[in-house]
Amino acid sequence: MTSIYVPVSIIPSLCYCYFFSSKLPKGIPRLISLLPIIHLFTILPLYFSSAFLIALTTFFITWLANFKLTLFAFDQGPLVINAPAANAKKLSLLVFICIATLPLRAKQHGFTSNFNRKIPLNLPAECVILAACMEMILRATSEMHHKLVLIVYCLMIFLVIDILVAFSSFIIKYFVGLEVELDPPSNEPYFSTSLQDFWGRRWNLTVTNMLRLSVYNPVRWVVVVVVGKERARWAQRVAMLATFLVSGLMHELIFYYVNNVRPSWEMTGFFALHGLCVVVETDVKRALKDTWRLSGLISGPLTIGFVMVTSFGLFFPPLIRNGADVKVLEEFVFCCDFFKLKMLQFVSHFG
């Protein structure tokens, strides 16, 4: 089978989930019916030879779609929160497929996001900055200091995630024509004043929400049941650590598929370290009870600096070590050029 198997298999699989699995009782019966689809979505990236498409499919389908379907089995998550609880399984098929396959989520029923950007970056501006960063990396890497390259990579990761989610929202609203209110991809993580603020309220909100629903909440509930409500703080700590660990393992899976080499577990170590730091930070804040707090002018640079330094030592080495970074960038540029050519042809044909 060739890579055409991937897009051809996704839509029928989601139709099966929508028309058959949704009719089963929520919980274990529905989850069992979804297991073949979850297995299929897990191996789909292996049908690609392109590193960029492998990374994209692993993130969109193997990670996010599978987590959404697991939540769907229990009437939770973005595949059901777009409607009141009484009609939670009555999303249209098109909305169901779009929300399942794209890195976005509809706003929760009765909930309104309030994000006021300090730096009004829009999608075109972010695309221009990303293009400049890619040009810099692909053409001047040998002349740049190693640390400067890693700083540019940090900026690029933020831009790529923001653009992917924003572009997905753009497609749904203006090409598919769905009236779905969507949350923004991030909330200016460069203005974070703590690790808890960075990971919980600003960075990659689509993944953050998914991990909160699929890992943090269930783990916390289970631990409370086991140890009792009087030790709820321990349940919160365990749930935080479990959430960061799962995130690390999923990142490890993405790079395992892309690199096709044995995992070094550095990426898992990066997220485990940040999980421990968030737990300590939360306990310190609780102990101080807001009697003493660092100024944002100090805590902000410390937070971003810590994220960047730890990513230099743990997050980026597995990506750079086998040249996967350059390979993904080159293929990404090729895809962008191809898409731009097709758009120009479309405009010239109908212009």
CSV table of C-alpha atoms in Angstrom, one decimal, residues 17-266:
chain,number,residue,atom,x,y,z
A,17,CYS,CA,-17.1,6.2,14.6
A,18,TYR,CA,-19.8,8.7,13.9
A,19,PHE,CA,-22.5,6.3,12.7
A,20,PHE,CA,-21.7,3.1,14.6
A,21,SER,CA,-19.6,3.7,17.7
A,22,SER,CA,-21.7,6.7,18.8
A,23,LYS,CA,-24.8,4.5,19.0
A,24,LEU,CA,-23.1,2.2,21.6
A,25,PRO,CA,-23.3,2.9,25.3
A,26,LYS,CA,-20.5,5.3,26.4
A,27,GLY,CA,-17.6,3.7,28.3
A,28,ILE,CA,-16.0,0.3,27.7
A,29,PRO,CA,-18.4,-0.9,24.9
A,30,ARG,CA,-17.9,2.2,22.8
A,31,LEU,CA,-14.1,2.2,23.5
A,32,ILE,CA,-13.8,-1.5,22.4
A,33,SER,CA,-15.6,-0.5,19.1
A,34,LEU,CA,-13.0,2.3,18.6
A,35,LEU,CA,-9.9,0.2,19.3
A,36,PRO,CA,-9.5,-0.9,15.6
A,37,ILE,CA,-9.6,2.7,14.5
A,38,ILE,CA,-7.2,3.8,17.2
A,39,HIS,CA,-4.8,1.0,16.1
A,40,LEU,CA,-5.1,2.1,12.5
A,41,PHE,CA,-4.5,5.7,13.3
A,42,THR,CA,-1.4,4.7,15.2
A,43,ILE,CA,0.3,3.0,12.3
A,44,LEU,CA,-0.9,5.4,9.5
A,45,PRO,CA,2.3,7.5,9.6
A,46,LEU,CA,4.3,4.5,8.6
A,47,TYR,CA,2.8,4.6,5.1
A,48,PHE,CA,4.6,7.8,4.4
A,49,SER,CA,8.3,8.2,3.4
A,50,SER,CA,8.3,12.0,3.8
A,51,ALA,CA,9.6,13.0,7.3
A,52,PHE,CA,7.4,16.1,7.2
A,53,LEU,CA,4.3,14.2,6.4
A,54,ILE,CA,5.2,11.6,9.0
A,55,ALA,CA,5.5,14.3,11.7
A,56,LEU,CA,2.3,16.0,10.6
A,57,THR,CA,0.3,12.7,10.6
A,58,THR,CA,1.7,11.5,13.9
A,59,PHE,CA,0.8,14.8,15.5
A,60,PHE,CA,-2.7,15.3,13.9
A,61,ILE,CA,-3.9,11.7,13.8
A,62,THR,CA,-1.8,9.3,15.9
A,63,TRP,CA,-1.7,11.7,18.9
A,64,LEU,CA,-4.6,14.2,18.8
A,65,ALA,CA,-7.2,12.2,16.9
A,66,ASN,CA,-6.6,9.1,19.0
A,67,PHE,CA,-6.9,11.1,22.2
A,68,LYS,CA,-10.1,12.7,21.0
A,69,LEU,CA,-11.6,9.3,20.1
A,70,THR,CA,-10.6,7.9,23.5
A,71,LEU,CA,-12.4,10.8,25.1
A,72,PHE,CA,-15.3,10.4,22.7
A,73,ALA,CA,-15.8,6.9,24.0
A,74,PHE,CA,-16.7,8.4,27.4
A,75,ASP,CA,-18.7,11.3,26.0
A,76,GLN,CA,-15.9,13.8,26.7
A,77,GLY,CA,-13.6,16.0,24.7
A,78,PRO,CA,-13.9,18.3,21.7
A,79,LEU,CA,-15.9,15.8,19.6
A,80,VAL,CA,-18.9,16.3,22.0
A,81,ILE,CA,-18.5,19.6,23.8
A,82,ASN,CA,-19.7,21.6,20.8
A,83,ALA,CA,-23.3,21.0,21.9
A,84,PRO,CA,-25.3,20.9,25.2
A,85,ALA,CA,-25.0,17.7,27.1
A,86,ALA,CA,-28.4,16.4,26.1
A,87,ASN,CA,-27.4,16.5,22.4
A,88,ALA,CA,-23.7,15.9,22.9
A,89,LYS,CA,-23.5,13.2,20.1
A,90,LYS,CA,-25.4,15.1,17.5
A,91,LEU,CA,-22.6,17.1,15.9
A,92,SER,CA,-22.8,17.1,12.1
A,93,LEU,CA,-20.6,14.6,10.4
A,94,LEU,CA,-18.5,17.3,8.7
A,95,VAL,CA,-17.8,19.1,12.0
A,96,PHE,CA,-17.0,15.7,13.6
A,97,ILE,CA,-14.4,14.9,10.9
A,98,CYS,CA,-12.9,18.4,11.0
A,99,ILE,CA,-12.5,18.5,14.7
A,100,ALA,CA,-11.2,15.0,14.9
A,101,THR,CA,-8.5,15.4,12.2
A,102,LEU,CA,-7.4,19.0,12.6
A,103,PRO,CA,-5.3,20.5,15.6
A,104,LEU,CA,-8.1,22.6,16.9
A,105,ARG,CA,-11.0,22.6,19.3
A,106,ALA,CA,-14.4,24.3,19.4
A,107,LYS,CA,-15.0,26.6,22.3
A,108,GLN,CA,-16.7,24.9,25.2
A,109,HIS,CA,-20.5,25.4,25.5
A,110,GLY,CA,-21.2,28.4,27.7
A,111,PHE,CA,-17.5,29.3,27.9
A,112,THR,CA,-15.9,32.4,26.3
A,113,SER,CA,-12.2,32.9,25.9
A,114,ASN,CA,-10.7,36.3,26.6
A,115,PHE,CA,-7.3,36.6,25.0
A,116,ASN,CA,-6.1,40.1,24.4
A,117,ARG,CA,-2.9,39.9,22.4
A,118,LYS,CA,-0.2,42.4,23.4
A,119,ILE,CA,1.6,41.8,20.1
A,120,PRO,CA,-1.1,41.6,17.3
A,121,LEU,CA,0.6,39.0,15.2
A,122,ASN,CA,-1.7,37.6,12.5
A,123,LEU,CA,-1.4,34.6,10.2
A,124,PRO,CA,0.3,36.4,7.3
A,125,ALA,CA,2.9,38.1,9.6
A,126,GLU,CA,3.7,34.7,11.3
A,127,CYS,CA,4.1,33.1,7.8
A,128,VAL,CA,6.6,35.8,6.8
A,129,ILE,CA,8.6,35.4,10.0
A,130,LEU,CA,8.6,31.6,9.7
A,131,ALA,CA,9.8,31.9,6.1
A,132,ALA,CA,12.6,34.2,7.1
A,133,CYS,CA,13.7,31.8,9.9
A,134,MET,CA,13.7,28.8,7.5
A,135,GLU,CA,15.7,30.7,5.0
A,136,MET,CA,18.2,31.6,7.7
A,137,ILE,CA,18.5,28.0,8.9
A,138,LEU,CA,18.8,26.4,5.5
A,139,ARG,CA,21.2,28.8,4.0
A,140,ALA,CA,23.3,30.2,6.9
A,141,THR,CA,23.5,27.4,9.5
A,142,SER,CA,27.2,26.9,9.1
A,143,GLU,CA,27.9,30.6,9.7
A,144,MET,CA,25.6,30.9,12.7
A,145,HIS,CA,26.5,30.1,16.3
A,146,HIS,CA,25.0,26.9,17.6
A,147,LYS,CA,23.1,28.6,20.3
A,148,LEU,CA,21.6,31.1,17.9
A,149,VAL,CA,20.4,28.2,15.7
A,150,LEU,CA,18.6,26.7,18.7
A,151,ILE,CA,17.0,30.1,19.6
A,152,VAL,CA,15.7,30.3,16.0
A,153,TYR,CA,14.4,26.7,16.3
A,154,CYS,CA,12.5,27.8,19.5
A,155,LEU,CA,10.8,30.6,17.6
A,156,MET,CA,10.1,28.3,14.6
A,157,ILE,CA,8.3,25.7,16.8
A,158,PHE,CA,6.1,28.4,18.2
A,159,LEU,CA,5.3,29.7,14.8
A,160,VAL,CA,4.7,26.3,13.2
A,161,ILE,CA,2.2,25.3,15.9
A,162,ASP,CA,0.5,28.6,15.8
A,163,ILE,CA,0.3,28.6,11.9
A,164,LEU,CA,-1.0,25.0,11.7
A,165,VAL,CA,-3.8,25.6,14.2
A,166,ALA,CA,-4.7,29.1,12.7
A,167,PHE,CA,-4.6,27.7,9.2
A,168,SER,CA,-6.9,24.8,10.2
A,169,SER,CA,-9.3,27.3,11.7
A,170,PHE,CA,-9.1,29.4,8.5
A,171,ILE,CA,-9.9,26.4,6.3
A,172,ILE,CA,-12.9,25.4,8.5
A,173,LYS,CA,-14.4,28.9,8.5
A,174,TYR,CA,-13.7,30.2,5.0
A,175,PHE,CA,-13.4,27.1,2.8
A,176,VAL,CA,-15.5,24.4,4.5
A,177,GLY,CA,-17.9,27.1,5.7
A,178,LEU,CA,-18.6,25.7,9.1
A,179,GLU,CA,-20.0,28.1,11.8
A,180,VAL,CA,-17.8,26.8,14.6
A,181,GLU,CA,-16.3,29.1,17.2
A,182,LEU,CA,-12.7,28.1,17.8
A,183,ASP,CA,-10.2,28.7,20.5
A,184,PRO,CA,-6.9,30.4,19.6
A,185,PRO,CA,-3.8,28.1,19.2
A,186,SER,CA,-1.8,29.8,21.9
A,187,ASN,CA,-1.8,32.9,24.2
A,188,GLU,CA,1.5,34.6,23.7
A,189,PRO,CA,3.8,32.1,25.6
A,190,TYR,CA,6.7,34.6,25.4
A,191,PHE,CA,4.9,36.6,28.1
A,192,SER,CA,4.7,33.7,30.6
A,193,THR,CA,5.5,34.6,34.2
A,194,SER,CA,5.9,31.1,35.5
A,195,LEU,CA,6.2,27.5,34.2
A,196,GLN,CA,2.6,26.8,35.3
A,197,ASP,CA,1.5,29.9,33.3
A,198,PHE,CA,3.6,28.7,30.3
A,199,TRP,CA,2.4,25.1,30.1
A,200,GLY,CA,-1.1,25.5,31.5
A,201,ARG,CA,-2.4,28.7,30.0
A,202,ARG,CA,-0.3,29.9,27.1
A,203,TRP,CA,1.6,27.2,25.2
A,204,ASN,CA,-0.1,25.1,22.5
A,205,LEU,CA,-3.6,25.3,24.1
A,206,THR,CA,-5.0,22.6,21.8
A,207,VAL,CA,-2.6,20.0,23.2
A,208,THR,CA,-2.8,21.4,26.7
A,209,ASN,CA,-6.6,21.0,26.8
A,210,MET,CA,-6.3,17.5,25.3
A,211,LEU,CA,-3.9,16.4,28.0
A,212,ARG,CA,-5.9,18.0,30.7
A,213,LEU,CA,-9.0,16.0,29.6
A,214,SER,CA,-7.4,12.7,28.7
A,215,VAL,CA,-4.6,12.4,31.3
A,216,TYR,CA,-4.7,15.0,34.1
A,217,ASN,CA,-8.4,14.7,35.0
A,218,PRO,CA,-8.7,10.9,34.9
A,219,VAL,CA,-5.4,10.3,36.8
A,220,ARG,CA,-6.3,12.8,39.5
A,221,TRP,CA,-9.7,11.2,39.9
A,222,VAL,CA,-8.2,7.7,40.2
A,223,VAL,CA,-5.6,8.8,42.8
A,224,VAL,CA,-8.3,10.6,44.8
A,225,VAL,CA,-10.3,7.4,44.9
A,226,VAL,CA,-7.3,5.4,46.0
A,227,VAL,CA,-5.8,7.7,48.6
A,228,GLY,CA,-8.9,9.6,49.7
A,229,LYS,CA,-10.0,13.3,49.3
A,230,GLU,CA,-7.9,14.3,52.3
A,231,ARG,CA,-4.8,13.8,50.1
A,232,ALA,CA,-6.1,15.6,47.1
A,233,ARG,CA,-2.9,17.6,46.8
A,234,TRP,CA,-1.0,14.4,46.2
A,235,ALA,CA,-3.5,13.5,43.5
A,236,GLN,CA,-2.8,16.8,41.9
A,237,ARG,CA,0.9,16.3,41.9
A,238,VAL,CA,0.7,12.8,40.5
A,239,ALA,CA,-1.7,13.9,37.8
A,240,MET,CA,0.7,16.8,36.8
A,241,LEU,CA,3.7,14.4,36.6
A,242,ALA,CA,1.6,11.9,34.6
A,243,THR,CA,0.5,14.6,32.1
A,244,PHE,CA,4.0,15.7,31.4
A,245,LEU,CA,5.2,12.1,31.1
A,246,VAL,CA,2.5,11.3,28.5
A,247,SER,CA,3.4,14.5,26.6
A,248,GLY,CA,7.1,13.4,26.6
A,249,LEU,CA,6.2,9.9,25.4
A,250,MET,CA,4.1,11.3,22.6
A,251,HIS,CA,6.9,13.6,21.5
A,252,GLU,CA,9.2,10.7,21.7
A,253,LEU,CA,6.9,8.7,19.4
A,254,ILE,CA,6.8,11.5,16.8
A,255,PHE,CA,10.6,11.6,16.6
A,256,TYR,CA,10.8,7.8,16.6
A,257,TYR,CA,8.6,7.7,13.5
A,258,VAL,CA,10.5,10.6,11.9
A,259,ASN,CA,14.1,9.4,12.7
A,260,ASN,CA,13.4,5.7,12.7
A,261,VAL,CA,16.1,5.2,15.4
A,262,ARG,CA,15.9,3.9,18.9
A,263,PRO,CA,14.6,6.6,21.3
A,264,SER,CA,17.2,8.3,23.5
A,265,TRP,CA,14.5,9.4,26.0
A,266,GLU,CA,16.0,12.9,26.2
